[in-house]
CSV table of C-alpha atoms in Angstrom, one decimal:
chain,number,residue,atom,x,y,z
A,1,MET,CA,9.4,10.4,-2.9
A,2,PRO,CA,8.8,7.6,-0.4
A,3,VAL,CA,6.3,5.0,-1.5
A,4,ILE,CA,3.8,3.3,0.8
A,5,GLY,CA,2.1,0.0,-0.1
A,6,THR,CA,-1.0,-1.7,1.3
A,7,ALA,CA,-1.3,-5.4,2.1
A,8,GLY,CA,-4.0,-7.6,3.6
A,9,HIS,CA,-6.9,-9.9,3.0
A,10,VAL,CA,-9.6,-9.1,0.5
A,11,ASP,CA,-12.4,-6.8,1.7
A,12,HIS,CA,-10.6,-5.7,4.8
A,13,GLY,CA,-10.8,-2.0,3.7
A,14,LYS,CA,-7.5,-1.3,2.0
A,15,SER,CA,-8.9,0.8,-0.9
A,16,THR,CA,-11.4,2.5,1.4
A,17,LEU,CA,-8.6,3.5,3.8
A,18,VAL,CA,-6.5,4.9,0.9
A,19,GLN,CA,-9.5,7.0,-0.2
A,20,ALA,CA,-10.2,8.2,3.3
A,21,LEU,CA,-6.6,9.3,3.7
A,22,THR,CA,-6.1,10.9,0.3
A,23,GLY,CA,-9.5,11.7,-1.2
A,24,ILE,CA,-8.5,9.5,-4.2
A,25,ASP,CA,-10.3,6.3,-5.2
A,26,PRO,CA,-7.5,3.9,-6.1
A,27,ASP,CA,-10.0,1.5,-7.8
A,28,ARG,CA,-9.9,3.0,-11.3
A,29,LEU,CA,-11.3,0.2,-13.4
A,30,ARG,CA,-15.0,0.0,-14.2
A,31,GLU,CA,-15.1,-3.7,-13.2
A,32,GLU,CA,-13.5,-2.8,-9.8
A,33,LYS,CA,-16.2,-0.2,-9.2
A,34,GLU,CA,-19.0,-2.5,-10.3
A,35,ARG,CA,-17.8,-5.5,-8.2
A,36,GLY,CA,-16.4,-3.5,-5.2
A,37,LEU,CA,-13.3,-5.6,-5.6
A,38,THR,CA,-9.7,-4.4,-6.3
A,39,ILE,CA,-8.3,-6.3,-9.2
A,40,ASP,CA,-5.3,-4.3,-10.4
A,41,LEU,CA,-2.9,-1.9,-8.7
A,42,GLY,CA,-4.2,1.5,-7.7
A,43,PHE,CA,-2.3,4.7,-7.0
A,44,ALA,CA,-2.7,7.8,-4.9
A,45,TRP,CA,-0.6,10.4,-3.1
A,46,LEU,CA,-0.6,12.1,0.2
A,47,THR,CA,1.1,15.0,2.0
A,48,LEU,CA,1.9,14.0,5.6
A,49,PRO,CA,1.8,16.4,8.6
A,50,SER,CA,5.6,17.1,8.2
A,51,GLY,CA,5.0,18.3,4.7
A,52,ARG,CA,6.6,15.2,3.2
A,53,ASP,CA,4.9,13.9,0.0
A,54,VAL,CA,4.4,10.2,-0.4
A,55,GLY,CA,3.1,7.9,-3.1
A,56,ILE,CA,0.7,5.1,-2.2
A,57,VAL,CA,0.3,1.8,-4.0
A,58,ASP,CA,-3.0,-0.1,-3.2
A,59,VAL,CA,-2.9,-3.8,-3.9
A,60,PRO,CA,-5.6,-6.4,-4.5
A,61,GLY,CA,-6.3,-8.8,-1.6
A,62,HIS,CA,-7.9,-11.6,-3.4
A,63,GLU,CA,-5.8,-14.7,-3.9
A,64,ARG,CA,-6.4,-14.8,-7.6
A,65,PHE,CA,-4.6,-11.5,-8.0
A,66,ILE,CA,-1.5,-12.3,-6.0
A,67,LYS,CA,0.8,-11.5,-9.0
A,68,ASN,CA,-0.5,-8.0,-9.0
A,69,MET,CA,0.1,-7.7,-5.3
A,70,LEU,CA,3.7,-8.8,-5.8
A,71,ALA,CA,4.2,-6.2,-8.5
A,72,GLY,CA,2.9,-3.4,-6.2
A,73,ALA,CA,4.8,-4.5,-3.1
A,74,GLY,CA,8.2,-4.5,-4.8
A,75,GLY,CA,10.2,-1.5,-3.9
A,76,ILE,CA,7.9,0.1,-1.3
A,77,ASP,CA,9.5,1.9,1.7
A,78,LEU,CA,6.7,1.2,4.1
A,79,ALA,CA,3.9,-1.4,4.3
A,80,LEU,CA,0.5,-0.9,5.8
A,81,LEU,CA,-0.8,-4.3,6.8
A,82,VAL,CA,-4.6,-3.8,6.9
A,83,VAL,CA,-6.7,-6.1,9.1
A,84,ALA,CA,-10.5,-5.7,9.6
A,85,ALA,CA,-11.6,-5.5,13.2
A,86,ASP,CA,-14.7,-7.6,12.5
A,87,GLU,CA,-12.7,-10.5,11.0
A,88,GLY,CA,-9.1,-10.5,12.3
A,89,ALA,CA,-6.2,-12.1,10.5
A,90,ARG,CA,-7.3,-14.2,7.5
A,91,PRO,CA,-5.4,-16.3,4.9
A,92,GLN,CA,-4.3,-13.4,2.7
A,93,THR,CA,-3.2,-11.5,5.8
A,94,ARG,CA,-0.7,-14.2,6.4
A,95,GLU,CA,0.2,-14.7,2.8
A,96,HIS,CA,0.8,-11.0,2.3
A,97,LEU,CA,2.8,-10.8,5.5
A,98,ALA,CA,5.1,-13.6,4.2
A,99,ILE,CA,5.5,-11.7,0.9
A,100,LEU,CA,6.6,-8.6,2.8
A,101,ASP,CA,9.2,-10.7,4.6
A,102,LEU,CA,10.5,-12.2,1.4
A,103,LEU,CA,10.7,-8.8,-0.2
A,104,GLU,CA,12.5,-7.4,2.9
A,105,VAL,CA,10.3,-4.4,3.1
A,106,PRO,CA,12.2,-1.9,5.3
A,107,ALA,CA,9.3,-0.9,7.6
A,108,GLY,CA,5.7,-1.4,8.3
A,109,LEU,CA,2.8,-0.9,10.6
A,110,VAL,CA,-0.5,-2.6,11.3
A,111,VAL,CA,-3.8,-0.8,10.6
A,112,ILE,CA,-6.9,-2.3,12.2
A,113,THR,CA,-9.8,-1.0,10.1
A,114,LYS,CA,-13.6,-1.0,10.5
A,115,CYS,CA,-13.3,-0.3,14.2
A,116,ASP,CA,-16.7,1.4,14.1
A,117,LEU,CA,-18.2,-2.1,13.6
A,118,VAL,CA,-17.0,-3.7,16.8
A,119,GLU,CA,-16.8,-2.9,20.5
A,120,PRO,CA,-13.3,-1.8,21.8
A,121,GLU,CA,-13.0,-5.1,23.7
A,122,TYR,CA,-13.4,-7.1,20.5
A,123,ALA,CA,-10.7,-5.0,18.8
A,124,ASP,CA,-8.5,-5.8,21.8
A,125,LEU,CA,-8.9,-9.5,21.0
A,126,VAL,CA,-8.1,-8.9,17.4
A,127,GLU,CA,-5.0,-7.0,18.2
A,128,ALA,CA,-3.8,-9.7,20.7
A,129,GLU,CA,-4.3,-12.3,18.0
A,130,LEU,CA,-2.3,-10.2,15.5
A,131,GLU,CA,0.6,-10.1,18.0
A,132,GLU,CA,0.9,-13.9,17.6
A,133,THR,CA,0.5,-13.7,13.8
A,134,LEU,CA,3.3,-11.2,13.5
A,135,GLU,CA,5.8,-13.1,15.7
A,136,GLY,CA,9.0,-13.8,13.8
A,137,SER,CA,8.0,-11.5,10.9
A,138,ARG,CA,9.5,-8.2,9.9
A,139,LEU,CA,6.4,-6.5,11.4
A,140,GLU,CA,6.8,-8.1,14.8
A,141,GLY,CA,6.6,-5.2,17.3
A,142,ALA,CA,5.3,-2.8,14.6
A,143,PRO,CA,3.0,0.0,15.7
A,144,VAL,CA,-0.7,-0.8,15.6
A,145,VAL,CA,-3.3,1.9,14.8
A,146,ARG,CA,-7.0,1.4,15.0
A,147,VAL,CA,-9.0,3.4,12.4
A,148,SER,CA,-12.4,3.8,10.8
A,149,ALA,CA,-12.6,5.1,7.3
A,150,ALA,CA,-16.3,5.7,7.9
A,151,THR,CA,-16.0,8.0,11.0
A,152,GLY,CA,-12.4,9.2,10.5
A,153,GLN,CA,-11.3,7.6,13.8
A,154,GLY,CA,-7.5,7.2,14.0
A,155,LEU,CA,-6.6,8.7,10.6
A,156,GLU,CA,-4.6,11.6,12.0
A,157,GLU,CA,-2.7,9.2,14.3
A,158,LEU,CA,-2.0,6.9,11.3
A,159,THR,CA,-0.5,9.8,9.3
A,160,ARG,CA,1.7,10.7,12.3
A,161,GLN,CA,2.9,7.1,12.6
A,162,ILE,CA,3.7,7.0,8.9
A,163,ASP,CA,5.7,10.2,9.2
A,164,SER,CA,7.6,8.9,12.2
A,165,LEU,CA,8.5,5.5,10.5
A,166,LEU,CA,9.6,7.2,7.3
A,167,ASP,CA,11.9,9.5,9.4
A,168,ALA,CA,13.7,6.4,10.6
A,169,ALA,CA,13.6,4.6,7.2
A,170,PRO,CA,16.9,4.3,5.3
A,171,ALA,CA,17.4,6.5,2.3
A,172,LYS,CA,16.9,5.0,-1.1
A,173,ARG,CA,20.2,3.9,-2.6
A,174,ASP,CA,21.6,5.9,-5.5
A,175,LEU,CA,24.3,4.2,-7.6
A,176,GLY,CA,24.2,6.8,-10.3
A,177,ARG,CA,21.6,5.1,-12.6
A,178,GLY,CA,17.9,4.9,-12.2
A,179,ARG,CA,16.2,1.5,-11.8
A,180,LEU,CA,12.5,1.3,-12.4
A,181,PRO,CA,10.9,-2.1,-12.3
A,182,ILE,CA,7.8,-1.9,-14.6
A,183,ASP,CA,4.5,-3.0,-13.2
A,184,ARG,CA,2.2,-1.6,-16.0
A,185,ALA,CA,2.7,-0.8,-19.7
A,186,PHE,CA,0.1,0.7,-22.0
A,187,THR,CA,-0.4,3.2,-24.8
A,188,ILE,CA,-2.2,6.6,-24.7
A,189,GLN,CA,-3.3,8.2,-27.9
A,190,GLY,CA,-1.2,11.3,-28.6
A,191,PHE,CA,1.6,10.2,-26.2
A,192,GLY,CA,2.5,6.6,-27.2
A,193,ALA,CA,3.9,4.0,-24.9
A,194,VAL,CA,3.7,4.6,-21.1
A,195,VAL,CA,5.2,2.5,-18.3
A,196,THR,CA,4.7,2.8,-14.6
A,197,GLY,CA,6.6,1.4,-11.7
A,198,THR,CA,8.3,2.3,-8.4
A,199,LEU,CA,11.7,3.9,-8.6
A,200,ILE,CA,14.0,1.7,-6.5
A,201,ASP,CA,17.4,3.2,-7.2
A,202,GLY,CA,18.8,6.5,-8.5
A,203,ALA,CA,16.8,9.2,-10.2
A,204,LEU,CA,15.2,9.8,-13.6
A,205,GLU,CA,15.4,13.1,-15.3
A,206,GLU,CA,14.8,14.7,-18.7
A,207,LEU,CA,17.4,13.4,-21.1
A,208,ALA,CA,16.4,15.1,-24.3
A,209,ARG,CA,13.5,17.2,-25.5
A,210,LYS,CA,11.6,14.3,-27.0
A,211,TRP,CA,12.2,11.9,-24.1
A,212,ARG,CA,10.5,13.0,-20.9
A,213,CYS,CA,10.9,10.8,-17.8
A,214,CYS,CA,9.4,11.3,-14.4
A,215,ARG,CA,9.4,9.4,-11.2
A,216,ALA,CA,6.5,6.9,-11.1
A,217,ALA,CA,4.6,5.3,-8.3
């Protein structure tokens, strides 16, 4: 299953966009809901127009949680660089963009959110500024989609663009053994230890009746 990851400055609408696309609130912690701030990684899934299922990793945008962002961005197949139309590129926009470059994320697109809050002419200025920000990065020349999670503007176009980019993305390598970098580890009563991560190589399958493994995102 391909995995999509968000990136971008705090409060630019990453989690709200994920919820608008999937119906799933990726902010699962009580503190996140109380503060309206993503702290840890969130997860959701989506069926695209082609019928392809994808996993989505939502990352925090605040500079204090950059380690969590790094954990979520590792191994993704497609990045959504989220930029709010009423603010434009901000410090973590550029920082997250640099991280995507360092991780050599295969593909990406730019999502300008909150377009219901500005006039189209202002969104034009934000998009022009972003072209300069993206110069020399892996996202230079990437598609740009304008959306509003509040009104639904652009969401269908966004899913079509994601589908198109994943069609052209290279297949995950398979060297005959599964590799799953762990981004979370915890215990659940009645089950024991649980780990989550993004499968970056090979496949995991049931090895014995008492060991059950599944793909994680």
